[in-house]
CSV table of C-alpha atoms in Angstrom, one decimal:
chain,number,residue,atom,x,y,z
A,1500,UNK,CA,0.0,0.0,0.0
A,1501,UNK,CA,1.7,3.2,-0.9
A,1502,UNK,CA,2.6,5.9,1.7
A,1503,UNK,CA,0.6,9.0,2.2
A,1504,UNK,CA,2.1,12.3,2.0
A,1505,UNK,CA,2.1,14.6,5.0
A,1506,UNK,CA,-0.2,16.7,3.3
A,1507,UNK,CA,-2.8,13.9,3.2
A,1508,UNK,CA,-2.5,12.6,6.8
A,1509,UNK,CA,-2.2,16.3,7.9
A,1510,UNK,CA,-6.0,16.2,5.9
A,1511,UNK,CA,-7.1,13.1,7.3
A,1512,UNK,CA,-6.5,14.1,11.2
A,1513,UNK,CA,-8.4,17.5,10.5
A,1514,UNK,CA,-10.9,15.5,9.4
A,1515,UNK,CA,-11.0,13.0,12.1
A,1516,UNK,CA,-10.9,16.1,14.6
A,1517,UNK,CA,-13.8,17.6,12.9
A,1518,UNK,CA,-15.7,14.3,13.3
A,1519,UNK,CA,-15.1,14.1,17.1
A,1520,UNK,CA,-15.9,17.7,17.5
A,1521,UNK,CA,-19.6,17.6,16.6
A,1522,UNK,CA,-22.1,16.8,19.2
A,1523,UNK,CA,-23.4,13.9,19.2
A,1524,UNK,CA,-27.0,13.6,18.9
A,1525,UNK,CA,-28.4,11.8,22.0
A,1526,UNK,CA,-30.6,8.5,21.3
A,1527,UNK,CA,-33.4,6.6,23.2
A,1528,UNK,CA,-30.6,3.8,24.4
A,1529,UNK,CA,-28.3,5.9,25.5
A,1530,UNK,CA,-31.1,8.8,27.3
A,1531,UNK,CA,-30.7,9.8,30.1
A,1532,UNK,CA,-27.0,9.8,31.2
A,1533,UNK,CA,-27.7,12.2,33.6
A,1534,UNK,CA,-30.1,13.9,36.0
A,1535,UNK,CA,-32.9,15.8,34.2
A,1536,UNK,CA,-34.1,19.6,34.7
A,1537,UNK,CA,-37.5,20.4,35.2
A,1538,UNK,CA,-38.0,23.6,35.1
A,1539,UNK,CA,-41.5,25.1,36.9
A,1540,UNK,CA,-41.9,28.6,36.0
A,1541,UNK,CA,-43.2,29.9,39.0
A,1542,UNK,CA,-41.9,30.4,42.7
A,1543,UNK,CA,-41.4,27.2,45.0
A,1544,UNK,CA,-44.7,26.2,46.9
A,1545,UNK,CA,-47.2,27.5,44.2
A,1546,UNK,CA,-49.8,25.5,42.4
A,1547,UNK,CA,-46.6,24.6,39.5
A,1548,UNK,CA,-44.7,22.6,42.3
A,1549,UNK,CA,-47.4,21.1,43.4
A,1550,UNK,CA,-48.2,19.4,40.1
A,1551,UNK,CA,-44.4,18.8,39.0
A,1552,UNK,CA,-42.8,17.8,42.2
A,1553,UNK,CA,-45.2,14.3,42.4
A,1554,UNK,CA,-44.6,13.6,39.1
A,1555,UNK,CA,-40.9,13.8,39.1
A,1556,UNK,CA,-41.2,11.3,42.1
A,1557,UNK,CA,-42.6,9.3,39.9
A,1558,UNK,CA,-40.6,9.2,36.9
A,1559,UNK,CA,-37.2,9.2,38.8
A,1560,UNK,CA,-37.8,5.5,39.0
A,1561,UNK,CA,-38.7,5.3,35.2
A,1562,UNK,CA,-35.7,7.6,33.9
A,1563,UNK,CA,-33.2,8.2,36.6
A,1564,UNK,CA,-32.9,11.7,38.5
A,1565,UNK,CA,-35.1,14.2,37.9
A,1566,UNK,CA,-34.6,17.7,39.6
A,1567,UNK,CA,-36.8,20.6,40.0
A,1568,UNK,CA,-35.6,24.3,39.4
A,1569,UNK,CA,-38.1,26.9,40.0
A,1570,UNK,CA,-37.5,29.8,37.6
A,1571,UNK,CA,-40.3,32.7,38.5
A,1572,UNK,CA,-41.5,35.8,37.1
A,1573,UNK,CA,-43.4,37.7,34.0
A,1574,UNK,CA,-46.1,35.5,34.8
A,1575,UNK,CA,-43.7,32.1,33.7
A,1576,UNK,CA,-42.5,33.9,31.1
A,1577,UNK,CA,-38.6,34.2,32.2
A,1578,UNK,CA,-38.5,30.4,33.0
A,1579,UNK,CA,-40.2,29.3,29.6
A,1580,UNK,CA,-37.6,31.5,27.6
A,1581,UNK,CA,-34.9,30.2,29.7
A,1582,UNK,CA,-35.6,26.2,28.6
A,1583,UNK,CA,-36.3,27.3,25.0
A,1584,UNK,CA,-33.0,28.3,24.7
A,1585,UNK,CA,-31.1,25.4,26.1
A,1586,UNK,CA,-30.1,22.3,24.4
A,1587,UNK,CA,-32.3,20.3,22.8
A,1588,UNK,CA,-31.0,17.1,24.4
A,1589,UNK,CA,-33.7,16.1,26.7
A,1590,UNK,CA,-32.2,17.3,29.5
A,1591,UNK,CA,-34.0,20.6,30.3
A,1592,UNK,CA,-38.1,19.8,30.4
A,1593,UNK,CA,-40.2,22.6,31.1
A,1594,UNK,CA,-43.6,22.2,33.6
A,1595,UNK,CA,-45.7,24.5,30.8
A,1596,UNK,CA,-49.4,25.5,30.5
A,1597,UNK,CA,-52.0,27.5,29.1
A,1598,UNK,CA,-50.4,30.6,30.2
A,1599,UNK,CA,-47.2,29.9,29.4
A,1600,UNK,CA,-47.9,28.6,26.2
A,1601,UNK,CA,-51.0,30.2,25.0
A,1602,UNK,CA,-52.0,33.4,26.9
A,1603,UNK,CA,-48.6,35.2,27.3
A,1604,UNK,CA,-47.3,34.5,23.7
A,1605,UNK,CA,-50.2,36.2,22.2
A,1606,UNK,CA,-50.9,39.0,25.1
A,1607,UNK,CA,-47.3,39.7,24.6
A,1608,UNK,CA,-45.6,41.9,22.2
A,1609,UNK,CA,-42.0,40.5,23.1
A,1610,UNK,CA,-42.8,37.2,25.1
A,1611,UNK,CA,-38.8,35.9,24.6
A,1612,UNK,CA,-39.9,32.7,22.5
A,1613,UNK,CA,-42.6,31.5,20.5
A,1614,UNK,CA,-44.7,28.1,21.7
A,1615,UNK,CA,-45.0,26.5,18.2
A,1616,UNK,CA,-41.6,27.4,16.6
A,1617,UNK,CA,-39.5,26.6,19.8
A,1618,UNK,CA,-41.6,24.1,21.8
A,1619,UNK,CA,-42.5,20.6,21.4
A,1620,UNK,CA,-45.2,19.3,23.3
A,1621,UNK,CA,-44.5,16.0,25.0
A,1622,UNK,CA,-47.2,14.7,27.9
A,1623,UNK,CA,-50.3,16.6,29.5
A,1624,UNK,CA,-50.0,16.1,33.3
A,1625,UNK,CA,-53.1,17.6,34.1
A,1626,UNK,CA,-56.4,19.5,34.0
A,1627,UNK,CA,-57.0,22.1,36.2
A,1628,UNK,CA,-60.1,24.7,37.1
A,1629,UNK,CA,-59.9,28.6,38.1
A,1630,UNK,CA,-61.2,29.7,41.8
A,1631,UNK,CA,-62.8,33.4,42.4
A,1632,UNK,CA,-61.5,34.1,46.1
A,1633,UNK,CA,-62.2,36.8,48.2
A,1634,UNK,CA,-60.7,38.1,51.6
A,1635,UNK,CA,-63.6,36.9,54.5
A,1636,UNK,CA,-64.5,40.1,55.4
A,1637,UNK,CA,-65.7,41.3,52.2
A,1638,UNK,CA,-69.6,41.3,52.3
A,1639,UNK,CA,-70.4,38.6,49.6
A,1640,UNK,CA,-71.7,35.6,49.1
A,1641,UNK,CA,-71.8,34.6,45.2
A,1642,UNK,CA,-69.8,35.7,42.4
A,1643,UNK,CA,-72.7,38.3,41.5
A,1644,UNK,CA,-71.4,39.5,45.1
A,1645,UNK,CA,-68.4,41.6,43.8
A,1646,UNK,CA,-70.5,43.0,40.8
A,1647,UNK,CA,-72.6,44.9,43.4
A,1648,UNK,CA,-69.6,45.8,45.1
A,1649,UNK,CA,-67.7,47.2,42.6
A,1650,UNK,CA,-71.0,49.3,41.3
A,1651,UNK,CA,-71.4,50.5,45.0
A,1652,UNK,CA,-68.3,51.5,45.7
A,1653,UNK,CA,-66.2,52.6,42.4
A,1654,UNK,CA,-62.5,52.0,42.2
A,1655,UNK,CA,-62.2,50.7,45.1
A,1656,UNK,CA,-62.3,46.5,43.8
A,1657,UNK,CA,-58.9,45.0,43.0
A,1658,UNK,CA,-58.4,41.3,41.9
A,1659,UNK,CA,-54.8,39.6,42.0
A,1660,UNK,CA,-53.2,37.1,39.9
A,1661,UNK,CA,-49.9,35.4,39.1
A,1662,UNK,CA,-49.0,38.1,36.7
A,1663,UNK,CA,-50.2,39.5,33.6
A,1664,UNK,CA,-50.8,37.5,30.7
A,1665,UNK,CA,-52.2,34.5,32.3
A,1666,UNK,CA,-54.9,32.4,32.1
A,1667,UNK,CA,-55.8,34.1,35.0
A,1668,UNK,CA,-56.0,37.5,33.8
A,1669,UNK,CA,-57.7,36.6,30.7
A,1670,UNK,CA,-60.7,35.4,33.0
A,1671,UNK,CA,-60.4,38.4,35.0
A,1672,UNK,CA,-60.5,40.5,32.0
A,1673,UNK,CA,-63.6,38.2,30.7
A,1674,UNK,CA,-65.4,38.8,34.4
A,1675,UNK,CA,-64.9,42.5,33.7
A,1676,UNK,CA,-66.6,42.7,30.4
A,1677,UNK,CA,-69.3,40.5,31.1
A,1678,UNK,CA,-70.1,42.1,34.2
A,1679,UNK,CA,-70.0,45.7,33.0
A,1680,UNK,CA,-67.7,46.8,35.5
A,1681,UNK,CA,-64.6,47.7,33.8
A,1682,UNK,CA,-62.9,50.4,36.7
A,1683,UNK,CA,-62.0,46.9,38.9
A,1684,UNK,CA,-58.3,47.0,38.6
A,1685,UNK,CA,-55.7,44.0,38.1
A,1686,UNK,CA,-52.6,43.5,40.3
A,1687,UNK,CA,-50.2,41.0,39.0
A,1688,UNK,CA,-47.8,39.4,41.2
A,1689,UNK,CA,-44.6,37.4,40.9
A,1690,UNK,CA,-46.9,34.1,41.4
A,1691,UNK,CA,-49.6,32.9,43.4
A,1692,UNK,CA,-48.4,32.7,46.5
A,1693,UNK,CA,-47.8,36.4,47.7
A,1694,UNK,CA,-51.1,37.4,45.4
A,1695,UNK,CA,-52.5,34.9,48.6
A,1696,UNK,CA,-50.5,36.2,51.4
A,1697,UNK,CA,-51.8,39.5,50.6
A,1698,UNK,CA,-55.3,38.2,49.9
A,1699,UNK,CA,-55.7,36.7,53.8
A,1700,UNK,CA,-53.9,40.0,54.8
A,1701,UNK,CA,-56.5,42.1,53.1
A,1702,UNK,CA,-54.4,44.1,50.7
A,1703,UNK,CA,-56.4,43.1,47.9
A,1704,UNK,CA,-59.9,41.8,48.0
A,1705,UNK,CA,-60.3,39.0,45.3
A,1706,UNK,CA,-57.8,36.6,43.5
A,1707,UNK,CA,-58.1,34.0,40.6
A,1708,UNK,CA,-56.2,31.6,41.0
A,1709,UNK,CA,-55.7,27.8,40.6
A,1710,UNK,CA,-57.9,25.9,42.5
A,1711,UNK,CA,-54.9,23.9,44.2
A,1712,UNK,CA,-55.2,21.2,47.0
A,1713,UNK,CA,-53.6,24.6,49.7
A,1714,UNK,CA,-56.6,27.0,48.3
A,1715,UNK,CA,-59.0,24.4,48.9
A,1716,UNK,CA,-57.8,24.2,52.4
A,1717,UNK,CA,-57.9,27.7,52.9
A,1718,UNK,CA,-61.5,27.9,52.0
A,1719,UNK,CA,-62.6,25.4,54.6
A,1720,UNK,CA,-60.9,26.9,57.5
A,1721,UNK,CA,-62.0,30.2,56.7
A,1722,UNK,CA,-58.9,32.5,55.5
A,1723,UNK,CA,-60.6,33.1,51.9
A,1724,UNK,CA,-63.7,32.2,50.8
A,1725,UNK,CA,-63.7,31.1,47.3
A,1726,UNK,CA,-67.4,32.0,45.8
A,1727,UNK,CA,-67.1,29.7,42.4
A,1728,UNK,CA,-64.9,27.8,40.1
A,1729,UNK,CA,-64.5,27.6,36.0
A,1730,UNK,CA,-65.1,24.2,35.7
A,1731,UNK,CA,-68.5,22.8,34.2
A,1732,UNK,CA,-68.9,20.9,37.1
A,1733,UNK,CA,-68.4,21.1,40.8
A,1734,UNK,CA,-64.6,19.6,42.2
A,1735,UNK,CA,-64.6,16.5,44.3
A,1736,UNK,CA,-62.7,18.3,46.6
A,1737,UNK,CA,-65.2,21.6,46.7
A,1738,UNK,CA,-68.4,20.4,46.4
A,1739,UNK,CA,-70.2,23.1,48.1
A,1740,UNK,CA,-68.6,25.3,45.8
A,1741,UNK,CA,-71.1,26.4,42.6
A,1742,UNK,CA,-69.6,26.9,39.1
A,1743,UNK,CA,-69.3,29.8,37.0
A,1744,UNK,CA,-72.4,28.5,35.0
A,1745,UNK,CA,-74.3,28.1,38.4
A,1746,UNK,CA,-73.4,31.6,39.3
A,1747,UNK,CA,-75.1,33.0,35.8
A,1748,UNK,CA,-72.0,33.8,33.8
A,1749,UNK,CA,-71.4,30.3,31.7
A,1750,UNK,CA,-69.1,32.2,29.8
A,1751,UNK,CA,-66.0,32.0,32.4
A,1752,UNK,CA,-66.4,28.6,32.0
A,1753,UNK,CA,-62.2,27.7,31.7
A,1754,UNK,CA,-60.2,25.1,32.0
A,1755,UNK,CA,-56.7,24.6,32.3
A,1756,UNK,CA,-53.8,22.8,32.1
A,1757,UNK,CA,-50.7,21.9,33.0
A,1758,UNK,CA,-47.8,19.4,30.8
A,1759,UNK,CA,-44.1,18.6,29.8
A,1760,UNK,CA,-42.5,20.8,27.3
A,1761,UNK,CA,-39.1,20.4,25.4
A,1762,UNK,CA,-37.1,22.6,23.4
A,1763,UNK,CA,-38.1,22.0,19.9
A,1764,UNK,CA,-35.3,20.4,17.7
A,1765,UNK,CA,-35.0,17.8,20.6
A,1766,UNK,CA,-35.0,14.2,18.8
A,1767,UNK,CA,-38.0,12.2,18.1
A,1768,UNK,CA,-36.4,8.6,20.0
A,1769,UNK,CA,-36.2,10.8,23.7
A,1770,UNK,CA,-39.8,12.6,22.9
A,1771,UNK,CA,-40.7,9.0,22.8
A,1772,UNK,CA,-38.7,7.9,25.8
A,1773,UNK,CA,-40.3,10.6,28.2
A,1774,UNK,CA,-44.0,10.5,27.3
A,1775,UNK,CA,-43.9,6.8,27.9
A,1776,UNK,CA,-42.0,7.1,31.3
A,1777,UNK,CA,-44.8,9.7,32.0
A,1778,UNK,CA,-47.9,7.7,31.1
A,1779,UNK,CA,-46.8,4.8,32.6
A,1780,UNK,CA,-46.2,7.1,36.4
A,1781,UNK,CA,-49.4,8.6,35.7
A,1782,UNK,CA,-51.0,5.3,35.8
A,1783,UNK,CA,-50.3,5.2,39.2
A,1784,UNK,CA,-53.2,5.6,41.3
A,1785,UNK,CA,-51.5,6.6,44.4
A,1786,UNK,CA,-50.1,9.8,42.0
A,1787,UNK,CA,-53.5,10.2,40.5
A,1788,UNK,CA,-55.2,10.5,43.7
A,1789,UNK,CA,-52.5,13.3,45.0
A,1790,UNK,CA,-53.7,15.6,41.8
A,1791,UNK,CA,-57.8,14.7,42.3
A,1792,UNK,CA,-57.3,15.4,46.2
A,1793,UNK,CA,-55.6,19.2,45.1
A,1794,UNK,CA,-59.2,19.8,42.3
A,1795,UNK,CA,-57.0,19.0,39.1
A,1796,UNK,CA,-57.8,15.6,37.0
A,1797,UNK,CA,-54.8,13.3,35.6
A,1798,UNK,CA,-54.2,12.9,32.2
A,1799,UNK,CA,-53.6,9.1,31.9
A,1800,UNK,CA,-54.3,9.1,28.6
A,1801,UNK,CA,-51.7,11.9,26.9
A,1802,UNK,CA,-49.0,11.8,23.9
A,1803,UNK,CA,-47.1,14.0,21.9
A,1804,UNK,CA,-49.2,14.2,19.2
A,1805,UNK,CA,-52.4,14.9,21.0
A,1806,UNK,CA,-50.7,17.5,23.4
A,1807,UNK,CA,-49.3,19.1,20.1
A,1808,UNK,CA,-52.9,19.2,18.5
A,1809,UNK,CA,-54.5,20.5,22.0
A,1810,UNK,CA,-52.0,23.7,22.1
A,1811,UNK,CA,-52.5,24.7,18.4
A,1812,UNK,CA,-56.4,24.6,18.7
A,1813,UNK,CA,-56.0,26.6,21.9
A,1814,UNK,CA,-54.1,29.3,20.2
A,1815,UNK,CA,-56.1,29.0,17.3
A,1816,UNK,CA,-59.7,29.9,19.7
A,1817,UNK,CA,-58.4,32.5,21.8
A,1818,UNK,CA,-56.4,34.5,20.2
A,1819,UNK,CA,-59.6,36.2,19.2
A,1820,UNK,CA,-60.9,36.5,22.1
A,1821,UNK,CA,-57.6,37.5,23.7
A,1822,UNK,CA,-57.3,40.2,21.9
A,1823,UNK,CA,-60.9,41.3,21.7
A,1824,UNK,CA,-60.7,42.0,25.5
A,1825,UNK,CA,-57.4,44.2,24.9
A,1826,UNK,CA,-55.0,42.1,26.9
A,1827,UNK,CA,-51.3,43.2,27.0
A,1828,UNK,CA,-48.7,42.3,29.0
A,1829,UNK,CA,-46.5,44.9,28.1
């Protein structure tokens, strides 16, 4: 075999370093190699942590670690744009929902990413319903209770929410323009938790917010009262509680939801790898009794392709209506 010149094994080690400098793309044998990143979008102890911390349990056992980094503000905004800008790899998930992937990518003019061109839907975790609260002392009983308030006593109603843009604002918007009563002002906070905290403590008089397993607790010791809740019917854990149909305005009726997100390019083999870890711990009665107990429903029955077809039609119906009602984050 004849020799090579230097000039060809000088071009066959460049080569060979060029090779071994390109990233390999992860597969489904080799996934995961190391602990995974959920990212929840929202500060630690809100409704987000209490719907991705018992599912990472779960799926620890199914893919290896699984750690949670709570990444708050603009409403889940800043964590969102932080995971669509890592790596693709499978190794940064993001706990996303209706706000994050509908509401604040439409309300807003410069959200930081876009939920169809750098997103890929993997599982829906769960479904979940909005709760109108109010501080005890306020004198009503029903959700026509702060209509008659606010027209008695104008400017002087404020509702809270995890921040602007949300799912939550949107139906606080809709409660404004259905009721007439347009001079009730929105605070947004830096999640649900101090909107809460300053709810009990009276600095605001109504929230909407998630109707988690904590609120639910709240209401039946008597540090809020919540007066009715967007689901079509009443929650196994609130049944006392009348919907938004009940209450005369069927059209609050809102549901939402809560699933795992990865950056888009991410390979097909690993979407695959995750959403079956995910269905198979959401089979898991013990987890799916930890969500029904908090008023949200498991989604046993998710995949990538449905989850995919469920976020297009969502931004496909209310992008109308968001923008009908005027609502800007910025």
């Amino acid at each position: 075999m004849p020799l090579l010149s230097r000039r060809q094994l000088l071009g066959k080690a460049a080569c060979a370093a060029a090779l071994l400098a390109i990233p390999r793309r992860a597969t489904a044998d080799s996934y995961p190699s190391r602990p995974i990143r959920l990212v929840i979008p929202y500060t630690s102890g809100a409704s987000g942590d209490q719907i991705g911390r018992p599912s990472t349990d779960r799926m620890a056992s199914l893919l290896g670690p699984v750690y949670v980094e709570n990444i708050a503000g603009a409403g889940g905004a800043l964590g969102t744009s932080a995971v669509a800008q890592s790596a693709p790899d499978g190794y940064s998930l993001l706990l996303g929902n209706s706000s994050t992937q509908v509401m604040i990518p439409v309300a807003s003019a410069h959200p930081g990413y876009d939920p169809l061109r750098d997103f890929r839907a993997i599982y829906r975790l769960i479904t979940s319903t909005l709760a109108f609260a109010v501080h005890p002392l306020l004198p009503v009983n029903d959700l026509q209770g702060p209509i008659a308030y606010a027209k008695a006593n104008p400017g002087k109603l404020s509702y809270g929410t995890p921040g602007a843009g949300t799912g939550n604002h949107l139906v606080g918007e809709m409660f404004k323009q259905q009721s007439g009563v347009t001079d009730i002002a929105h605070i947004p906070y830096r999640g649900i938790a101090p909107a809460t905290n300053d709810l009990v403590g009276g600095q605001i008089q109504l929230m909407i917010a998630v109707a988690s397993g904590p609120l639910l607790q709240m209401n039946q010791t008597g540090q809020l009262r919540i007066l009715a809740v967007t689901s079509e019917k009443r929650l196994g854990g609130a049944g006392q509680v009348p919907t938004v149909i009940e209450s005369g305005m069927p059209d609050l009726s809102y549901a939402g939801w809560f699933g795992l997100f990865a950056p888009k390019a991410i390979p097909d083999a690993i979407v695959d790898r995750i959403a079956g870890a995910t269905r198979m711990a959401m089979a898991d009665p013990a987890l799916q009794q930890t969500y029904r107990a908090q008023g949200m429903e498991p989604d046993a029955d998710s995949s990538p392709d449905k989850f995919q077809r469920l976020v297009e039609d969502e931004l496909a119906r209310l992008t109308p209506v968001i923008r009908s009602i005027g609502l800007n984050r910025d």
